[in-house]
PDB file of N, CA and C in Angstrom:
ATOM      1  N   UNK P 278      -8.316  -9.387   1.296  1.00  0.00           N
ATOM      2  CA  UNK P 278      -8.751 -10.724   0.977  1.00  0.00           C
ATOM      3  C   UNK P 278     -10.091 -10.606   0.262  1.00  0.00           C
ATOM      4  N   UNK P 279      -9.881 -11.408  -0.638  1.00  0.00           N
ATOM      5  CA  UNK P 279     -11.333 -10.932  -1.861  1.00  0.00           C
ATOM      6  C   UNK P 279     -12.084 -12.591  -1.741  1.00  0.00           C
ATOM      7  N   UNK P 280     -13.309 -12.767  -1.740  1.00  0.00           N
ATOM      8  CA  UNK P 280     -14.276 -13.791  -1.161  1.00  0.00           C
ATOM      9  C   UNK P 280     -15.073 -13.761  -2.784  1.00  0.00           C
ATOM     10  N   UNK P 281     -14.564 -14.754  -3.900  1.00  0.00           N
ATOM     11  CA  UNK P 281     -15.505 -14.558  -5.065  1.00  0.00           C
ATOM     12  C   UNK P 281     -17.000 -14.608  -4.387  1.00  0.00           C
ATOM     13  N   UNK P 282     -17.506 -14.175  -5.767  1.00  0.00           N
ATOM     14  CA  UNK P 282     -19.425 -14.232  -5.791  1.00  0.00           C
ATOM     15  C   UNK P 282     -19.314 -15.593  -5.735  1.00  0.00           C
ATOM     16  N   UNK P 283     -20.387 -16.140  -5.995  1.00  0.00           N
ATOM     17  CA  UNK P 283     -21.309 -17.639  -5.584  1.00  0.00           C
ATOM     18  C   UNK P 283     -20.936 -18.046  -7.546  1.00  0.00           C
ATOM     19  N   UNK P 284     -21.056 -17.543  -8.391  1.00  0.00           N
ATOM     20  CA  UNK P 284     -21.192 -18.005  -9.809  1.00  0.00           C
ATOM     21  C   UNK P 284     -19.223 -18.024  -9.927  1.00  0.00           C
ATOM     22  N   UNK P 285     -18.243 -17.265  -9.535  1.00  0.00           N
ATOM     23  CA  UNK P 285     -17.164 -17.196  -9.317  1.00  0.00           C
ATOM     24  C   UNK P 285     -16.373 -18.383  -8.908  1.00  0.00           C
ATOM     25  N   UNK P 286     -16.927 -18.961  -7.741  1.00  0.00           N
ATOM     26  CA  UNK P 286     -16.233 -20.135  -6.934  1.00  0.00           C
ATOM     27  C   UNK P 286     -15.610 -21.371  -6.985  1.00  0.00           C
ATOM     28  N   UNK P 287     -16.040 -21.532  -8.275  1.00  0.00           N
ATOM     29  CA  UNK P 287     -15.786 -23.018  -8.796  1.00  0.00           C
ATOM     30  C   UNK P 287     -14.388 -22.684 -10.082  1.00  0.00           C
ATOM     31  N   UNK P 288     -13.356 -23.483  -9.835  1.00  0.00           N
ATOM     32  CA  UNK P 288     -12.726 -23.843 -11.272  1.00  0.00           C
ATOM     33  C   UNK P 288     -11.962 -24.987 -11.511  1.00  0.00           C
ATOM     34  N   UNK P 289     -11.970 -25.462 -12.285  1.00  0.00           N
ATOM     35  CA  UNK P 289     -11.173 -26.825 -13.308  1.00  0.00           C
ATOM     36  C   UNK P 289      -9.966 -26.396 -13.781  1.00  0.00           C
ATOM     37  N   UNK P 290      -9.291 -27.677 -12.679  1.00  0.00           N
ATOM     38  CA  UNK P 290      -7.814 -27.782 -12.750  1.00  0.00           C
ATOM     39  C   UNK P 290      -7.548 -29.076 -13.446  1.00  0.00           C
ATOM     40  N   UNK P 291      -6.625 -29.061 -14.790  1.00  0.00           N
ATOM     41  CA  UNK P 291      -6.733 -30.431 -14.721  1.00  0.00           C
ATOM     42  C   UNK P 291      -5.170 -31.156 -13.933  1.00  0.00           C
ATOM     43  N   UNK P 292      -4.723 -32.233 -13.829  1.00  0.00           N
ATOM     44  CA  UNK P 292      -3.704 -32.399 -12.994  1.00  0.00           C
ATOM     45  C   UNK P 292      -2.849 -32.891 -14.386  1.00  0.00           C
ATOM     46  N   UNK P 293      -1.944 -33.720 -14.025  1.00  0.00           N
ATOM     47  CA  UNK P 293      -0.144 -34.182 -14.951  1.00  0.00           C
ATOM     48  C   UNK P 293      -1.385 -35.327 -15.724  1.00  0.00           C
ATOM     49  N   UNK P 294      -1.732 -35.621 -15.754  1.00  0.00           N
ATOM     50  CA  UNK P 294      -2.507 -36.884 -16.279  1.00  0.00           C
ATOM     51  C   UNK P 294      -3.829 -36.498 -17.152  1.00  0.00           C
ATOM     52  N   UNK P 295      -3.954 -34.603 -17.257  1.00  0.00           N
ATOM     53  CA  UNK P 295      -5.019 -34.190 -17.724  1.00  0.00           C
ATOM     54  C   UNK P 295      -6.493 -34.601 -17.380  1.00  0.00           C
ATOM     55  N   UNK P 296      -6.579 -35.528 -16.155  1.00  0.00           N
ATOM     56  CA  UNK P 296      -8.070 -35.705 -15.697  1.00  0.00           C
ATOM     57  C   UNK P 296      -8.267 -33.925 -14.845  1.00  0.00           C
ATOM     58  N   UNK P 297      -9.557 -34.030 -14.927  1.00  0.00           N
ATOM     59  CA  UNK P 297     -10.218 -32.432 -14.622  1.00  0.00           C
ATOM     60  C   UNK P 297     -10.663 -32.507 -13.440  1.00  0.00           C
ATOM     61  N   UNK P 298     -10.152 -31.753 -12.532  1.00  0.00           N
ATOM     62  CA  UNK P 298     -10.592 -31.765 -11.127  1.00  0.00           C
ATOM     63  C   UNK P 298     -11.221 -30.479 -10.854  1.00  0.00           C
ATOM     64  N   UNK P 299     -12.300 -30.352 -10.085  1.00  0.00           N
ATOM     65  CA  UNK P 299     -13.201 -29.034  -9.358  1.00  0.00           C
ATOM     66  C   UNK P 299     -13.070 -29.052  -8.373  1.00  0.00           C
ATOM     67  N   UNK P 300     -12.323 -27.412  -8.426  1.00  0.00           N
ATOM     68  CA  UNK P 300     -12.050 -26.953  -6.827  1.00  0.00           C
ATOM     69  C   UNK P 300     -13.179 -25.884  -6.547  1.00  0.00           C
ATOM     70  N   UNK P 301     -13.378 -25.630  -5.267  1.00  0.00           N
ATOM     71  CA  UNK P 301     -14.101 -24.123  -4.883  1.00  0.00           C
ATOM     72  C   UNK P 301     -13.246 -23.239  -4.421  1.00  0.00           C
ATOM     73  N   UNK P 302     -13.044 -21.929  -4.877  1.00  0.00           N
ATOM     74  CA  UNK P 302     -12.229 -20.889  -4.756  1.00  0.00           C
ATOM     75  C   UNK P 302     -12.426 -20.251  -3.496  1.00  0.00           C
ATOM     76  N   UNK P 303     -11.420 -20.464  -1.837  1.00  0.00           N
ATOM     77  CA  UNK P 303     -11.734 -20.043  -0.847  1.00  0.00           C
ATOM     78  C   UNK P 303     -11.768 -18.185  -0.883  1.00  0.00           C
ATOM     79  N   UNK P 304     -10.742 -17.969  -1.553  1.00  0.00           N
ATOM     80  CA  UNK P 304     -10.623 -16.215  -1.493  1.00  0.00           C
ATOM     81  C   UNK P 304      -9.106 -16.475  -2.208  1.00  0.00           C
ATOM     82  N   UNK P 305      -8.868 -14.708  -2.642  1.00  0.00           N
ATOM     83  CA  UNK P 305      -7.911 -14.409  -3.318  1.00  0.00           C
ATOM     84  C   UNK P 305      -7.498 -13.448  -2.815  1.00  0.00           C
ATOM     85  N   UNK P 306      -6.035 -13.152  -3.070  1.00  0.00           N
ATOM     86  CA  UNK P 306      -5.395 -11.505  -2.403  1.00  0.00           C
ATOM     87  C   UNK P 306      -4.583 -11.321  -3.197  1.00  0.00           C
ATOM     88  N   UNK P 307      -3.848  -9.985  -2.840  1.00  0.00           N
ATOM     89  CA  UNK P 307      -3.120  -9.639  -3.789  1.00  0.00           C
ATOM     90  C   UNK P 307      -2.036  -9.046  -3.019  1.00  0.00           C
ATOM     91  N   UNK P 308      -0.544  -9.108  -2.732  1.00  0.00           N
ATOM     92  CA  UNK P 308       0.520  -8.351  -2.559  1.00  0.00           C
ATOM     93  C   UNK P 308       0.654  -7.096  -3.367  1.00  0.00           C
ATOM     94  N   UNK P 309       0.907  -6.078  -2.400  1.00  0.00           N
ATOM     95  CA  UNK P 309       1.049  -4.795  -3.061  1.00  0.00           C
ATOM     96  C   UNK P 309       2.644  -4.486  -3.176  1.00  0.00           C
ATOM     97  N   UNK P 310       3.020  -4.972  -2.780  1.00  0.00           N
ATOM     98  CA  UNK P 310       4.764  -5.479  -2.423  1.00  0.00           C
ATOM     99  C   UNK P 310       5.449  -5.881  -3.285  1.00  0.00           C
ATOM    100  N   UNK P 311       4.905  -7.021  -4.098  1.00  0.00           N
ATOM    101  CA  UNK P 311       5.764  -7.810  -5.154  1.00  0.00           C
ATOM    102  C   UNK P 311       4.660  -7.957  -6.182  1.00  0.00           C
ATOM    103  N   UNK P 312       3.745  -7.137  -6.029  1.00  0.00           N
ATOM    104  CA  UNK P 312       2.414  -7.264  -7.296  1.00  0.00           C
ATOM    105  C   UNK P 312       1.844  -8.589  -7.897  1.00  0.00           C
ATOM    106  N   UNK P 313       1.986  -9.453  -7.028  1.00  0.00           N
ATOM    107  CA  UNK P 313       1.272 -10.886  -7.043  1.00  0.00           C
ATOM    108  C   UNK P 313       0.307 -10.802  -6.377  1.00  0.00           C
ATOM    109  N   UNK P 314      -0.675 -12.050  -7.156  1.00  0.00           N
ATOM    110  CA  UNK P 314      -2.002 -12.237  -6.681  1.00  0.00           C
ATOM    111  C   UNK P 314      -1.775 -13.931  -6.595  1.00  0.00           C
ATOM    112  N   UNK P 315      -3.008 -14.136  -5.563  1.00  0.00           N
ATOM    113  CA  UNK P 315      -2.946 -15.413  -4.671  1.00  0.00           C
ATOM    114  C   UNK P 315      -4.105 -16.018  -4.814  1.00  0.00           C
ATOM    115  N   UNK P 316      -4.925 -17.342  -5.072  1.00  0.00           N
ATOM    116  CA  UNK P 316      -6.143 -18.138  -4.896  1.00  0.00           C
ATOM    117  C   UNK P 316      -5.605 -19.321  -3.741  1.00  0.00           C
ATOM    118  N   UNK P 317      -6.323 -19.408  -3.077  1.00  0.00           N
ATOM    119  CA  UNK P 317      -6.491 -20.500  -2.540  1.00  0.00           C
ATOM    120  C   UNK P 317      -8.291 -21.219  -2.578  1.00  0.00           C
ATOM    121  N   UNK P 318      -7.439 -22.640  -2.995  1.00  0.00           N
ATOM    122  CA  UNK P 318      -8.601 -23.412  -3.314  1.00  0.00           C
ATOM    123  C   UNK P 318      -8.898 -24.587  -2.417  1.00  0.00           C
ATOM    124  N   UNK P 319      -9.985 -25.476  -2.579  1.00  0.00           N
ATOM    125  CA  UNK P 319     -10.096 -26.452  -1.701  1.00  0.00           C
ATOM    126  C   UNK P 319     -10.699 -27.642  -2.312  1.00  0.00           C
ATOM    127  N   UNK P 320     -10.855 -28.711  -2.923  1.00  0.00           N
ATOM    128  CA  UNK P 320     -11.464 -29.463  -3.587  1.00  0.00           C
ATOM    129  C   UNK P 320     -12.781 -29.446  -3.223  1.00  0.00           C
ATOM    130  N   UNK P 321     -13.900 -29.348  -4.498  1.00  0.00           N
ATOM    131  CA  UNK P 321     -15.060 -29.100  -4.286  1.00  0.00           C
ATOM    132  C   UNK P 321     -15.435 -30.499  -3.624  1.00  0.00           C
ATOM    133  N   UNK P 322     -16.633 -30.099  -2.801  1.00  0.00           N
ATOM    134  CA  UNK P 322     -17.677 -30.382  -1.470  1.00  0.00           C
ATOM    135  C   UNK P 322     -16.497 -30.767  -0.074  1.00  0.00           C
ATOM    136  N   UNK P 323     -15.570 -30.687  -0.269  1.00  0.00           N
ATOM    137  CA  UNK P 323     -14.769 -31.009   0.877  1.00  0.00           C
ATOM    138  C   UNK P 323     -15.081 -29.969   2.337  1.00  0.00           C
ATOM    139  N   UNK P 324     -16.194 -29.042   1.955  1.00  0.00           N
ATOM    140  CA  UNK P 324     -16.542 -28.651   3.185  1.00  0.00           C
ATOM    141  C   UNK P 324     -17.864 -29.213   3.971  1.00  0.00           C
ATOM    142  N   UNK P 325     -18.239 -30.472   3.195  1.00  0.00           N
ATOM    143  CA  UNK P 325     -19.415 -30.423   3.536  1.00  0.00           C
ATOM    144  C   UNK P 325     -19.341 -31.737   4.368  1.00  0.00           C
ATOM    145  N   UNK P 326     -18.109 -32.087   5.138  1.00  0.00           N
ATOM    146  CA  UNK P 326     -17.881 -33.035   6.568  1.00  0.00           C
ATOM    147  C   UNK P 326     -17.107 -31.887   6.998  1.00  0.00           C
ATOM    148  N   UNK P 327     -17.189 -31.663   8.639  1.00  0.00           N
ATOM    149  CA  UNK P 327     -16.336 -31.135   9.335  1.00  0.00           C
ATOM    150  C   UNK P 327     -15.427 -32.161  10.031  1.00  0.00           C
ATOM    151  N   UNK P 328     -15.947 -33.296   9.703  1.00  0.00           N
ATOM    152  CA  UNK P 328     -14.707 -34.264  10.247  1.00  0.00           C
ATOM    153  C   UNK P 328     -13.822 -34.615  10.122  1.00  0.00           C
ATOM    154  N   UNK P 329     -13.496 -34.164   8.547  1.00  0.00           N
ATOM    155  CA  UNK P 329     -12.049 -34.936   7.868  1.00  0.00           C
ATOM    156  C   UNK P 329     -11.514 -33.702   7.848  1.00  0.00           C
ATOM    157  N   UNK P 330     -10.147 -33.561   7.829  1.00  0.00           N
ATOM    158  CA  UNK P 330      -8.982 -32.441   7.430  1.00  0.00           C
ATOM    159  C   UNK P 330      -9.804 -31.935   6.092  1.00  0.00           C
ATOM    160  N   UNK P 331      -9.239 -31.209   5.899  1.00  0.00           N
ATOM    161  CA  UNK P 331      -9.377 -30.019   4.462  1.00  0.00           C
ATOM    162  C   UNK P 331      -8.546 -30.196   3.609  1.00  0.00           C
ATOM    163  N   UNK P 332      -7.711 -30.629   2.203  1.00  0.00           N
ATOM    164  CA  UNK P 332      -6.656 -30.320   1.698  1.00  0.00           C
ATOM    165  C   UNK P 332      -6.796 -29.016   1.127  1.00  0.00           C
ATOM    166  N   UNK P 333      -5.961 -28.162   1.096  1.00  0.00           N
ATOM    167  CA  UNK P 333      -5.900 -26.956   0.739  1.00  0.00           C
ATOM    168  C   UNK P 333      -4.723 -26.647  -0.548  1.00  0.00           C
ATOM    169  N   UNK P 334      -5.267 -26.287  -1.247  1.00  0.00           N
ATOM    170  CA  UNK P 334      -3.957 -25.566  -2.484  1.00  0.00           C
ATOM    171  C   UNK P 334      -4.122 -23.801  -1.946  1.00  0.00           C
ATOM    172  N   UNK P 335      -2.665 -23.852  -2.598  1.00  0.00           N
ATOM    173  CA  UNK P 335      -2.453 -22.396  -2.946  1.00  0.00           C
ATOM    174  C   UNK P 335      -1.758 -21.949  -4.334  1.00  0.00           C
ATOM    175  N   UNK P 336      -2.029 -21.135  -5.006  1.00  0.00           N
ATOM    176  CA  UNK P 336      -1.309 -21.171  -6.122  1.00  0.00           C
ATOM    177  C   UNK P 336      -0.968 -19.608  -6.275  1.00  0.00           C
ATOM    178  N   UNK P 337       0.015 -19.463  -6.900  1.00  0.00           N
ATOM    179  CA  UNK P 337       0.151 -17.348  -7.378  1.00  0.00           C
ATOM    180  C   UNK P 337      -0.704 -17.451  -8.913  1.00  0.00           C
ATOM    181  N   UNK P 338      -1.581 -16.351  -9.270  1.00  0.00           N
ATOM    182  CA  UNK P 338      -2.223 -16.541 -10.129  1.00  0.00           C
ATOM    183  C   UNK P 338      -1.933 -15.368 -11.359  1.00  0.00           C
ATOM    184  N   UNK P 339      -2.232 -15.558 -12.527  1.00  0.00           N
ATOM    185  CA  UNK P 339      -2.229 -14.284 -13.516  1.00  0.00           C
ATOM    186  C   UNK P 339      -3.513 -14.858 -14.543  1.00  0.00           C
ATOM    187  N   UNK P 340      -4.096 -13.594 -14.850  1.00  0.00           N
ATOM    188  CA  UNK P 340      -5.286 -13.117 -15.510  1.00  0.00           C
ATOM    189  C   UNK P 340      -5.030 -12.403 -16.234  1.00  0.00           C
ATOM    190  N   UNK P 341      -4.235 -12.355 -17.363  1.00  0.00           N
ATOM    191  CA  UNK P 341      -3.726 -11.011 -18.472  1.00  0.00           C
ATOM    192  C   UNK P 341      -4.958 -11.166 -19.135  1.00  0.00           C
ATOM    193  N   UNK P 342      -5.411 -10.061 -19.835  1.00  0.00           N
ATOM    194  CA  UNK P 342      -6.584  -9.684 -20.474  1.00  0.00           C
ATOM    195  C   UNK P 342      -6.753 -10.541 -21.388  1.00  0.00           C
ATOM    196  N   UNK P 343      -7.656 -11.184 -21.719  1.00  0.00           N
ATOM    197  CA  UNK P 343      -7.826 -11.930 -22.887  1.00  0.00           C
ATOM    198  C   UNK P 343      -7.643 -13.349 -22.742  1.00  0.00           C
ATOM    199  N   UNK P 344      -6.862 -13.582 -21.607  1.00  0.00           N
ATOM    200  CA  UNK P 344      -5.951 -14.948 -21.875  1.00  0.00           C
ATOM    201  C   UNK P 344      -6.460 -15.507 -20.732  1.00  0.00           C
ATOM    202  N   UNK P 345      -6.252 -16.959 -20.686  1.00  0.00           N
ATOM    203  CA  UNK P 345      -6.557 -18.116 -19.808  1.00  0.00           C
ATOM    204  C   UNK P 345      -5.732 -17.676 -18.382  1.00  0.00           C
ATOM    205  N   UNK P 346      -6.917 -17.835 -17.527  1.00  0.00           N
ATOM    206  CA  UNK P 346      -6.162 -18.196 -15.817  1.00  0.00           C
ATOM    207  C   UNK P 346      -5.004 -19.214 -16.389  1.00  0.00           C
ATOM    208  N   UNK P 347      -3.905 -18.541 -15.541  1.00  0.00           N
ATOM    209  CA  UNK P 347      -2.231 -19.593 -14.895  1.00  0.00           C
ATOM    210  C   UNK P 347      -2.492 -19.159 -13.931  1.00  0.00           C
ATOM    211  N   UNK P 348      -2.103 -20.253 -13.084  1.00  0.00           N
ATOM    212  CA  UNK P 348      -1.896 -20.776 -11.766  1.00  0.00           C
ATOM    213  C   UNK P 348      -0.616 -20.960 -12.009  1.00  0.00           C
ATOM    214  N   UNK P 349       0.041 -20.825 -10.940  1.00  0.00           N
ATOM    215  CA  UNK P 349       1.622 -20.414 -10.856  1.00  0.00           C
ATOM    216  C   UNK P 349       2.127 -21.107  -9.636  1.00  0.00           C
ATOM    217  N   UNK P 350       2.388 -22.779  -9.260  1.00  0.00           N
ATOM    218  CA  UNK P 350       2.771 -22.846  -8.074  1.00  0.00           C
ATOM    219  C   UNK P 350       3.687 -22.328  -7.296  1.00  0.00           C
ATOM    220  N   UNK P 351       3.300 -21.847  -5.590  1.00  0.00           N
ATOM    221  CA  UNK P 351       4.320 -21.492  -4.863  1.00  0.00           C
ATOM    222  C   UNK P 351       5.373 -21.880  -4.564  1.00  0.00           C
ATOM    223  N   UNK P 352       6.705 -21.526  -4.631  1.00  0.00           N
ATOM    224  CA  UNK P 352       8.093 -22.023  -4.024  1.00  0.00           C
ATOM    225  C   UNK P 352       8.572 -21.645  -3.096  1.00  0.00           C
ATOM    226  N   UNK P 353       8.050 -20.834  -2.520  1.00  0.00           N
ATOM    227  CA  UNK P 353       9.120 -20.120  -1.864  1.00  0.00           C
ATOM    228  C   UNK P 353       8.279 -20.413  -0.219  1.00  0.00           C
ATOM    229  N   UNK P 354       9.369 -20.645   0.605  1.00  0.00           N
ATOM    230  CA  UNK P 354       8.786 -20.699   2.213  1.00  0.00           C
ATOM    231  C   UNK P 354       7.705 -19.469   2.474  1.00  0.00           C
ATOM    232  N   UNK P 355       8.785 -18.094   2.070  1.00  0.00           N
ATOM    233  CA  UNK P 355       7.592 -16.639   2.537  1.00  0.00           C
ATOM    234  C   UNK P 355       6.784 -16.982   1.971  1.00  0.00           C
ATOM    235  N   UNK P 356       6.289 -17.273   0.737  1.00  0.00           N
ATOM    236  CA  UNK P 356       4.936 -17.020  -0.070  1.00  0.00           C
ATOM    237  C   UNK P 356       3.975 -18.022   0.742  1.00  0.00           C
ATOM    238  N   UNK P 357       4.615 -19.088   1.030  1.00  0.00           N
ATOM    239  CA  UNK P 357       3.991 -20.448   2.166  1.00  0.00           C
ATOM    240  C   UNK P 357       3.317 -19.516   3.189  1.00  0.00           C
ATOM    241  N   UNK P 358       4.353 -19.011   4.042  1.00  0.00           N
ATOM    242  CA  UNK P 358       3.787 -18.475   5.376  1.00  0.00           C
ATOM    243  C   UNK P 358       2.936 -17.177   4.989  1.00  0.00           C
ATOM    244  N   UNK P 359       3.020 -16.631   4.302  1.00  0.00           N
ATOM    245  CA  UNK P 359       1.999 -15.686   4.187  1.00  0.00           C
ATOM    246  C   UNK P 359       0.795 -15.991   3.912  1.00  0.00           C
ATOM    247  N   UNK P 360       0.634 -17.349   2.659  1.00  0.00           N
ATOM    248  CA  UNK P 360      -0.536 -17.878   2.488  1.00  0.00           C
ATOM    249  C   UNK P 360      -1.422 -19.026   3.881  1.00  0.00           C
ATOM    250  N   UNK P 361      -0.033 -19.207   4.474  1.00  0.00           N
ATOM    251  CA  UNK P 361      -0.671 -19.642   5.779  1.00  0.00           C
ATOM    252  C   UNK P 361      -1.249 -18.787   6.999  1.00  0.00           C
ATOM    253  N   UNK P 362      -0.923 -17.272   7.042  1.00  0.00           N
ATOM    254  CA  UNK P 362      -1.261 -16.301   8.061  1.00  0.00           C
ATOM    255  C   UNK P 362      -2.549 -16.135   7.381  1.00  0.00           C
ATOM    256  N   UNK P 363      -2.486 -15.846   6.001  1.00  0.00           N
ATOM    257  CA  UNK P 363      -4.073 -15.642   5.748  1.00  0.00           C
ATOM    258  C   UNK P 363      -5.028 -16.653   5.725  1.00  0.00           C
ATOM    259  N   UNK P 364      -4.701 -17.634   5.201  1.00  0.00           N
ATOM    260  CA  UNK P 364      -5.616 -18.976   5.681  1.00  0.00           C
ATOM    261  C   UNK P 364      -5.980 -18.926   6.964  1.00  0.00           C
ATOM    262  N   UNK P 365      -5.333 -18.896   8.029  1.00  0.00           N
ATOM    263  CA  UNK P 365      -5.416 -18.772   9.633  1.00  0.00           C
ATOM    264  C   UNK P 365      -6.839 -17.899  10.172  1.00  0.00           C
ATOM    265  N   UNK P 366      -6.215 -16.841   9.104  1.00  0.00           N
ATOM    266  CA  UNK P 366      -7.618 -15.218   9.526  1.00  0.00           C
ATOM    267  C   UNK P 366      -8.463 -15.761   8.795  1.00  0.00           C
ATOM    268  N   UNK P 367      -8.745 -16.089   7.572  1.00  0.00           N
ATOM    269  CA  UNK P 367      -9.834 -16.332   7.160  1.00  0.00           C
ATOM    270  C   UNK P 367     -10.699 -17.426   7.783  1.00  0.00           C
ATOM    271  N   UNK P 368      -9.709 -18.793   8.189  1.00  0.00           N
ATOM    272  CA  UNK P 368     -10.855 -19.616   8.933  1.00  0.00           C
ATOM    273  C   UNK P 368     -11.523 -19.135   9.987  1.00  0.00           C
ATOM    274  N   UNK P 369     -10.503 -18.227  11.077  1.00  0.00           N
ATOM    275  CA  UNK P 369     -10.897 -17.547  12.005  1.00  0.00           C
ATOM    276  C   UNK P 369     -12.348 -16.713  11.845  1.00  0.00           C
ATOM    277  N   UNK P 370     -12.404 -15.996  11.024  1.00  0.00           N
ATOM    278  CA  UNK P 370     -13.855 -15.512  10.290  1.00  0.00           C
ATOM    279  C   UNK P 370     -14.975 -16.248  10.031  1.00  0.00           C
ATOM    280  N   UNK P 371     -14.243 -16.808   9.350  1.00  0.00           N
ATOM    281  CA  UNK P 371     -15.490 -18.405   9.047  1.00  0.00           C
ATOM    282  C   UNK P 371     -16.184 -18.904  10.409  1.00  0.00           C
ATOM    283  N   UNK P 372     -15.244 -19.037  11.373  1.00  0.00           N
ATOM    284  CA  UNK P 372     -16.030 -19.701  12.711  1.00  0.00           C
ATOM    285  C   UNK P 372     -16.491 -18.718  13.222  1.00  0.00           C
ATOM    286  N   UNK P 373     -16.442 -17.378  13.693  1.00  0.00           N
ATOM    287  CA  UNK P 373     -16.996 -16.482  14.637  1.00  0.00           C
ATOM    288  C   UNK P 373     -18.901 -16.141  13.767  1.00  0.00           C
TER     289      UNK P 373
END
């Protein structure tokens, strides 16, 4: 599980309607299995109440040299539960 730098954290998604939304980048991983890589994001300042739920994205990502981040939404249940076991450990970290 990879934790970007502080200048890293932030990126602009825009949605179906092309308005531009800023998320903060919780961490990224990578399957060595099926050679996919993973971001999970969280809409920026949404950490800064602990009172409300969190919405959380996950997306499969590619970075070919040269070329623009794709975000690749998940379909599949496994890719779900895996991105949910690691979400799990990572909050777990976060609180201790």
């Amino acid at each position: 599980m990879n934790v970007p730098e502080e200048s890293d954290r932030r990126i602009i998604i825009p949605d179906e309607n092309g308005d531009e939304h800023l998320f903060e980048v919780l961490f990224t991983f990578d399957v060595d299995a099926t050679g996919k890589s993973y971001m999970v994001l969280v809409p920026e300042g949404s950490n800064e109440s602990e009172d409300e739920e969190i919405e959380v994205h996950a997306f499969e990502y590619k970075e070919p040299e040269g070329e623009d981040l794709a975000l690749i939404p998940i379909n599949t249940d496994e890719e779900w539960d895996m991105v949910e076991e690691l979400l799990n450990t990572f909050t777990e970290e976060e609180m201790e």
